[in-house]
Coordinates of C-alpha atoms in Angstrom, one line a residue:
M30 CA -17.5 -100.8 16.8
R31 CA -16.6 -104.4 17.8
H32 CA -13.9 -104.3 14.8
I33 CA -12.5 -101.1 15.8
L34 CA -12.1 -102.3 19.4
F35 CA -10.7 -105.7 18.2
A36 CA -8.1 -103.7 16.3
L37 CA -7.3 -101.4 19.2
C38 CA -7.0 -104.5 21.3
T39 CA -4.6 -106.3 18.9
A40 CA -2.3 -103.3 18.5
V41 CA -2.0 -103.0 22.3
I42 CA -1.3 -106.8 22.4
C43 CA 1.3 -106.7 19.5
S44 CA 2.9 -103.7 21.3
C45 CA 3.6 -105.5 24.5
V46 CA 4.5 -108.5 22.8
S47 CA 6.9 -106.6 20.6
E48 CA 8.6 -105.1 23.9
K49 CA 8.6 -108.3 25.6
T50 CA 10.8 -110.0 22.6
I51 CA 13.9 -108.3 24.0
D52 CA 15.2 -109.5 27.4
R53 CA 17.4 -106.9 28.6
K54 CA 19.1 -109.0 31.2
G55 CA 19.9 -111.7 28.8
K56 CA 21.6 -115.1 29.9
N57 CA 23.2 -114.9 33.4
I58 CA 26.4 -117.2 32.2
Y59 CA 29.4 -114.9 32.7
T60 CA 30.5 -112.1 35.2
M61 CA 33.9 -110.1 35.5
E62 CA 36.6 -110.8 38.3
L63 CA 38.7 -107.8 39.3
Q64 CA 42.4 -108.2 38.8
P65 CA 45.4 -106.1 39.9
Y66 CA 46.1 -103.0 37.7
K67 CA 47.8 -103.5 34.3
T68 CA 50.7 -100.6 34.3
F69 CA 53.2 -99.4 31.7
L70 CA 56.3 -97.8 32.4
L71 CA 56.6 -94.3 31.1
D72 CA 59.9 -92.7 30.7
D73 CA 60.7 -88.8 31.4
N74 CA 59.8 -87.8 27.9
T75 CA 56.5 -89.5 27.9
T76 CA 53.1 -88.6 29.4
Q77 CA 50.3 -90.7 30.1
E78 CA 47.8 -88.2 28.4
S79 CA 47.8 -90.6 25.3
G80 CA 44.9 -90.1 22.9
Y81 CA 45.5 -93.4 21.0
I82 CA 46.6 -96.7 22.0
Q83 CA 46.5 -100.0 20.1
V84 CA 47.5 -103.6 20.6
F85 CA 49.0 -105.3 17.4
T86 CA 50.5 -108.6 16.7
I87 CA 54.1 -107.7 15.4
N88 CA 56.3 -110.4 14.4
D89 CA 54.0 -113.1 15.7
T90 CA 53.9 -111.4 19.1
T91 CA 51.3 -109.5 20.9
R92 CA 52.6 -105.8 21.6
F93 CA 50.8 -102.9 23.3
T94 CA 51.6 -99.7 21.7
F95 CA 50.5 -96.0 21.8
C96 CA 51.3 -92.6 20.4
N97 CA 53.2 -90.3 22.5
K98 CA 52.9 -86.4 21.5
A99 CA 54.6 -84.8 24.4
G100 CA 57.2 -82.3 23.7
H101 CA 59.8 -83.2 21.0
S102 CA 59.3 -86.8 21.4
N103 CA 56.7 -87.6 19.1
R104 CA 56.7 -91.3 18.4
I105 CA 55.1 -94.7 18.6
L106 CA 56.1 -96.6 21.6
I107 CA 56.1 -100.5 21.4
Y108 CA 56.0 -102.3 24.7
D109 CA 56.3 -105.7 26.0
I110 CA 52.6 -106.4 27.0
D111 CA 53.5 -108.8 29.9
K112 CA 56.4 -106.8 31.5
G113 CA 55.0 -103.2 30.5
T114 CA 58.3 -101.9 29.4
V115 CA 59.2 -100.2 26.0
M116 CA 60.9 -102.6 23.4
D117 CA 61.1 -100.4 20.5
S118 CA 59.7 -97.1 19.1
I119 CA 58.9 -95.4 15.8
P120 CA 59.5 -91.8 15.2
L121 CA 56.8 -89.4 13.9
Y122 CA 58.5 -86.5 12.4
R123 CA 56.7 -83.2 12.7
E124 CA 58.7 -81.2 10.0
G125 CA 61.1 -81.8 7.2
P126 CA 61.2 -84.1 4.2
D127 CA 59.6 -86.8 6.2
G128 CA 57.1 -84.4 8.3
I129 CA 53.7 -85.7 8.8
G130 CA 52.2 -82.5 10.4
P131 CA 50.2 -82.0 13.6
N132 CA 47.0 -83.8 12.7
I133 CA 47.7 -87.3 12.9
E134 CA 44.9 -89.4 14.7
G135 CA 45.4 -93.1 14.7
Y136 CA 47.6 -95.3 12.9
C137 CA 48.0 -99.2 11.9
I138 CA 51.1 -101.0 12.1
H139 CA 51.0 -103.6 9.3
T140 CA 54.6 -104.3 10.1
M141 CA 57.3 -102.6 11.5
D142 CA 58.3 -101.4 8.1
S143 CA 54.6 -100.5 6.8
V144 CA 52.9 -98.5 9.3
Y145 CA 49.8 -96.4 8.1
L146 CA 49.0 -92.9 9.6
Y147 CA 45.9 -91.0 9.3
D148 CA 45.7 -87.4 8.9
Y149 CA 42.3 -86.3 9.8
W150 CA 42.6 -82.8 8.5
Q151 CA 43.9 -83.7 5.1
Y152 CA 41.9 -87.0 4.7
R153 CA 45.0 -88.8 3.9
L154 CA 46.9 -91.8 4.6
I155 CA 50.6 -91.6 5.2
R156 CA 52.8 -95.0 5.2
I157 CA 56.2 -94.8 7.1
N158 CA 59.0 -97.3 7.8
R159 CA 60.3 -98.1 11.2
K160 CA 62.6 -95.1 10.8
G161 CA 59.6 -92.7 10.3
K162 CA 60.5 -92.4 6.6
I163 CA 57.7 -91.6 4.4
L164 CA 57.1 -94.4 1.8
E165 CA 53.8 -93.4 0.4
R166 CA 51.0 -90.6 0.8
I167 CA 47.5 -91.6 -0.2
N168 CA 45.0 -88.5 -0.8
M169 CA 41.5 -89.4 -0.3
G170 CA 40.1 -85.9 0.2
T171 CA 38.1 -85.7 -3.3
Q172 CA 36.6 -89.0 -2.5
F173 CA 35.2 -87.7 0.7
L174 CA 33.4 -84.8 -1.1
V175 CA 29.9 -85.4 -2.0
P176 CA 28.2 -84.2 -5.2
S177 CA 25.5 -82.0 -4.6
N178 CA 22.8 -84.6 -6.1
N179 CA 24.2 -87.5 -4.0
C180 CA 22.5 -87.9 -0.5
I181 CA 24.7 -90.6 0.7
I182 CA 26.9 -88.5 3.1
P183 CA 30.7 -90.0 3.8
P184 CA 31.8 -89.9 7.3
A185 CA 34.5 -87.5 8.8
P186 CA 36.9 -90.3 10.2
F187 CA 38.3 -89.6 13.5
P188 CA 40.0 -92.8 14.9
G189 CA 40.4 -93.6 18.5
S190 CA 41.4 -96.6 20.3
D191 CA 37.8 -97.6 20.4
A192 CA 37.5 -96.5 16.7
P193 CA 40.9 -97.8 15.2
V194 CA 42.5 -97.6 11.8
R195 CA 42.6 -101.4 10.8
L196 CA 43.6 -103.1 7.9
V197 CA 41.4 -106.2 6.9
N198 CA 41.8 -107.8 3.5
G199 CA 43.2 -105.2 1.8
N200 CA 40.9 -102.5 3.2
I201 CA 41.8 -99.8 5.6
I202 CA 38.9 -99.1 7.7
L203 CA 38.2 -95.5 9.0
S204 CA 35.4 -94.6 11.4
G205 CA 34.4 -91.4 12.9
M206 CA 31.0 -89.1 12.6
N207 CA 28.6 -87.6 10.1
G208 CA 30.2 -85.7 7.4
N209 CA 29.2 -82.3 5.7
M210 CA 25.7 -82.6 4.1
D211 CA 25.7 -79.3 2.3
A212 CA 22.4 -78.6 0.9
C213 CA 20.9 -82.2 0.7
E214 CA 17.5 -82.4 2.2
H215 CA 17.2 -86.0 2.9
P216 CA 20.8 -87.3 3.6
T217 CA 21.8 -90.9 4.7
C218 CA 24.8 -90.3 7.1
M219 CA 27.4 -93.0 7.0
S220 CA 29.7 -93.6 10.2
A221 CA 32.7 -95.5 8.5
A222 CA 34.6 -95.9 5.2
L223 CA 36.6 -98.8 3.6
Y224 CA 39.4 -97.7 1.5
N225 CA 40.9 -100.5 -0.9
L226 CA 44.6 -100.5 -1.2
K227 CA 44.5 -102.3 -4.4
D228 CA 42.2 -100.4 -6.4
S229 CA 42.4 -97.0 -4.6
T230 CA 38.3 -97.0 -4.2
L231 CA 36.1 -95.9 -0.9
R232 CA 33.3 -97.5 0.1
F233 CA 30.9 -95.7 2.7
I234 CA 29.2 -98.1 5.2
N235 CA 27.0 -98.3 8.4
P236 CA 24.6 -95.4 8.4
Y237 CA 23.3 -94.1 11.6
P238 CA 20.2 -96.1 13.0
E239 CA 16.8 -95.2 13.6
I240 CA 17.2 -93.8 17.2
Y241 CA 19.1 -90.9 15.9
G242 CA 16.1 -89.6 13.9
N243 CA 16.3 -87.3 10.9
H244 CA 20.0 -87.4 9.4
K245 CA 19.7 -83.8 8.4
K246 CA 19.5 -82.8 12.1
L247 CA 22.3 -85.2 13.5
S248 CA 24.8 -82.5 14.2
E249 CA 22.2 -80.3 16.0
S250 CA 20.8 -83.1 18.0
W251 CA 23.5 -85.4 19.0
G252 CA 26.9 -84.4 20.6
A253 CA 30.0 -84.9 18.3
F254 CA 32.4 -87.2 20.6
S255 CA 29.4 -88.5 22.9
Y256 CA 26.9 -89.9 20.5
R257 CA 28.0 -89.2 16.9
K258 CA 31.5 -90.4 17.0
V259 CA 30.9 -94.2 16.3
C260 CA 33.2 -97.3 17.9
Y261 CA 33.7 -100.8 16.3
D262 CA 36.1 -103.6 16.5
V263 CA 36.8 -106.5 14.0
N264 CA 36.2 -110.4 15.0
N265 CA 38.1 -113.4 13.6
R266 CA 35.3 -113.6 10.9
N267 CA 36.2 -110.2 9.4
E268 CA 33.1 -108.6 10.5
K269 CA 32.9 -105.3 11.6
V270 CA 31.0 -105.1 14.8
T271 CA 30.0 -101.5 15.3
S272 CA 28.6 -99.8 18.7
F273 CA 26.6 -96.6 17.9
P274 CA 26.6 -94.6 21.2
A275 CA 22.8 -94.0 21.4
D276 CA 21.8 -97.5 20.2
D277 CA 21.2 -100.3 22.8
H278 CA 21.6 -102.6 19.5
I279 CA 25.1 -103.6 17.8
T280 CA 25.5 -103.5 14.1
V281 CA 27.4 -106.4 12.5
Y282 CA 28.8 -105.9 9.0
D283 CA 30.1 -108.5 6.9
M284 CA 32.8 -107.2 5.1
F285 CA 32.6 -109.8 2.2
S286 CA 29.0 -109.7 1.5
G287 CA 28.2 -106.1 2.6
E288 CA 25.1 -107.6 4.7
S289 CA 24.3 -106.1 8.2
R290 CA 22.5 -107.5 11.2
R291 CA 21.3 -106.0 14.5
F292 CA 21.5 -107.7 17.9
F293 CA 20.5 -106.3 21.2
A294 CA 23.4 -105.4 23.4
G295 CA 22.0 -103.1 25.9
Y296 CA 22.0 -102.8 29.6
S297 CA 19.4 -104.3 31.8
A298 CA 18.1 -101.1 33.2
K299 CA 16.1 -99.0 30.7
D300 CA 18.3 -96.4 28.9
R301 CA 18.2 -92.5 29.2
I302 CA 19.1 -91.5 25.8
Y303 CA 17.3 -88.6 24.1
P304 CA 18.4 -85.7 21.5
M305 CA 19.3 -82.4 22.8
K306 CA 16.4 -79.9 23.5
N307 CA 18.5 -76.9 22.9
M308 CA 20.1 -77.8 19.6
G309 CA 23.9 -76.7 18.8
D310 CA 24.1 -75.2 22.3
I311 CA 27.6 -76.4 23.9
K312 CA 26.2 -76.4 27.5
S313 CA 23.4 -78.7 26.2
E314 CA 25.8 -81.2 24.5
H315 CA 27.8 -81.4 27.8
T316 CA 24.6 -82.0 30.0
Q317 CA 23.3 -84.6 27.3
Y318 CA 26.6 -86.5 27.8
L319 CA 26.9 -86.1 31.5
E320 CA 23.2 -87.0 32.5
Q321 CA 22.5 -89.9 29.8
T322 CA 23.3 -93.4 29.0
Q323 CA 25.9 -93.8 26.5
Y324 CA 27.2 -97.1 24.5
S325 CA 30.9 -96.6 24.3
G326 CA 33.5 -99.2 22.6
I327 CA 33.0 -102.7 21.9
F328 CA 36.0 -104.8 22.2
Y329 CA 36.3 -108.5 20.6
D330 CA 38.2 -110.9 22.7
K331 CA 39.9 -113.2 20.3
Y332 CA 41.5 -115.6 23.2
R333 CA 37.5 -116.4 24.1
D334 CA 35.7 -115.4 21.7
L335 CA 33.6 -113.0 23.5
Y336 CA 32.6 -109.1 23.0
Y337 CA 32.8 -106.6 25.7
R338 CA 30.6 -103.6 25.2
L339 CA 31.1 -100.7 27.6
V340 CA 28.2 -98.8 28.8
V341 CA 28.7 -95.2 30.3
H342 CA 25.9 -94.4 32.9
P343 CA 24.5 -90.9 33.9
Q344 CA 26.1 -88.4 36.2
Y345 CA 24.0 -86.0 38.0
E346 CA 26.3 -84.4 40.4
Y347 CA 29.0 -82.7 38.4
D348 CA 30.3 -79.2 37.7
L349 CA 30.5 -78.2 34.1
N350 CA 33.7 -75.9 34.9
D351 CA 35.2 -78.8 36.8
R352 CA 35.8 -81.6 34.2
D353 CA 38.9 -83.1 36.1
N354 CA 37.1 -83.8 39.4
T355 CA 33.4 -84.3 38.4
W356 CA 33.2 -85.7 35.0
S357 CA 34.5 -89.2 35.7
K358 CA 31.5 -91.7 35.3
R359 CA 30.4 -95.1 36.2
L360 CA 30.7 -98.0 33.8
S361 CA 29.4 -101.4 33.3
V362 CA 30.7 -104.1 30.9
I363 CA 28.1 -106.1 28.7
I364 CA 29.3 -109.2 27.8
L365 CA 28.2 -110.9 24.6
D366 CA 28.9 -114.5 23.0
S367 CA 30.1 -115.7 19.6
R368 CA 26.6 -115.6 18.3
F369 CA 26.4 -112.2 20.0
D370 CA 23.8 -113.2 22.6
K371 CA 24.0 -111.5 25.9
V372 CA 25.4 -113.6 28.4
G373 CA 26.6 -111.3 31.2
E374 CA 26.9 -107.9 32.9
Y375 CA 29.3 -106.3 35.2
D376 CA 29.2 -103.0 37.1
I377 CA 32.5 -101.6 37.7
K378 CA 33.0 -99.8 41.0
E379 CA 35.9 -97.4 40.0
R380 CA 34.8 -94.4 37.8
S381 CA 36.9 -93.4 34.7
D382 CA 36.9 -90.8 32.2
R383 CA 39.3 -92.2 30.0
Y384 CA 37.4 -95.4 29.0
S385 CA 38.1 -95.0 25.6
N386 CA 41.3 -96.2 26.1
T387 CA 40.6 -99.8 26.4
F388 CA 42.1 -103.0 25.0
V389 CA 41.8 -106.6 25.2
S390 CA 44.7 -109.2 26.2
E391 CA 45.2 -112.8 27.1
K392 CA 44.4 -111.3 30.7
G393 CA 41.1 -109.9 29.9
L394 CA 39.7 -106.6 29.5
H395 CA 41.8 -103.5 30.3
I396 CA 40.2 -99.9 30.9
R397 CA 42.3 -97.2 31.5
V398 CA 41.9 -94.9 34.6
L399 CA 44.1 -91.8 35.6
S400 CA 47.2 -92.7 37.6
D401 CA 48.5 -90.8 40.5
N402 CA 52.0 -91.8 39.7
D403 CA 53.2 -90.1 36.2
D404 CA 55.6 -92.7 35.8
Y405 CA 52.8 -95.2 34.8
M406 CA 49.9 -95.7 32.5
K407 CA 47.2 -97.5 34.7
F408 CA 44.2 -99.8 33.6
I409 CA 41.5 -101.6 35.5
T410 CA 42.0 -105.5 34.5
L411 CA 38.9 -107.5 34.3
T412 CA 39.0 -111.3 33.5
P413 CA 35.6 -112.8 32.3
V414 CA 34.6 -116.0 34.6
K415 CA 32.0 -118.4 34.1
L416 CA 29.2 -118.6 37.0

């Protein structure tokens, strides 16, 4: 009996110690300082409803870019990031000999004459030049198909501003959500793929962490664009830093060694994150998104060697039929230093439902909000400051 009591006490003590090993508050070194909005001028043929924005270094100069799909003006717009005005554009033809079709989600500007587009429906990369002329088509569809006896499940890439198409050391990074599992009983679902441009091989990386439970039930238990679509950024050491929406930790993947490490990067208050009770029901999926914590994108600040991870807080007063007016959510920013230690946290007063469109500049962190003026695309601007 004494041995049993000792074992039980030890288990309880160990459990308490294990929970205390994570300091959710972290170090109070940084906060954010709210700056005037950052805006970008839109012309008559451009809409602020862009689904993909990215900041690139083009000819040694940082430029803001986004894809405009309004009307017949299908193009990538390139802006002077400081002035907020258009400098150049790359046409995207829907039809004809250089037609790319309607399913482009994401692009990567390597140079102005080498731009990679990703067709999510065909699992292919299309490389164009500055005039929109197709230079190369790279079909990856067969490599994304899993043999029936292979339970390593490739992702279904679906790029976004917080899950960009990136070219790093000859590898195109494609992130998304779990792909088709077929009849596999014990799958390991990957969230990202690396396509090697030199030898045309695919490598699947970043499996969903333990909090997601049985990978066989991923699609039934978690919403597609709220919890299964995975965000990331790449730092100056070519490490892929991944933010799984249901996980209060981040995963850091070394693209040279293939090794992964995990670091706590959660909000100070306890998360509310659970799988769906009514699996596969669209109402349950919306409720799960609205009433729970979600870790959105993580963004690397190369100017300060910091990381900003967005936290999307639960929303309880909403109307499922009124997305435009009641689905905007409260946000917070978690600040991590170069060693991935939590060094700050900031609660944003203004709500947003467009937070996936976020980027970093020399001014700090920019998070998109809906503009009342259709002539401008508008971003909250936050500059990190030491306390």
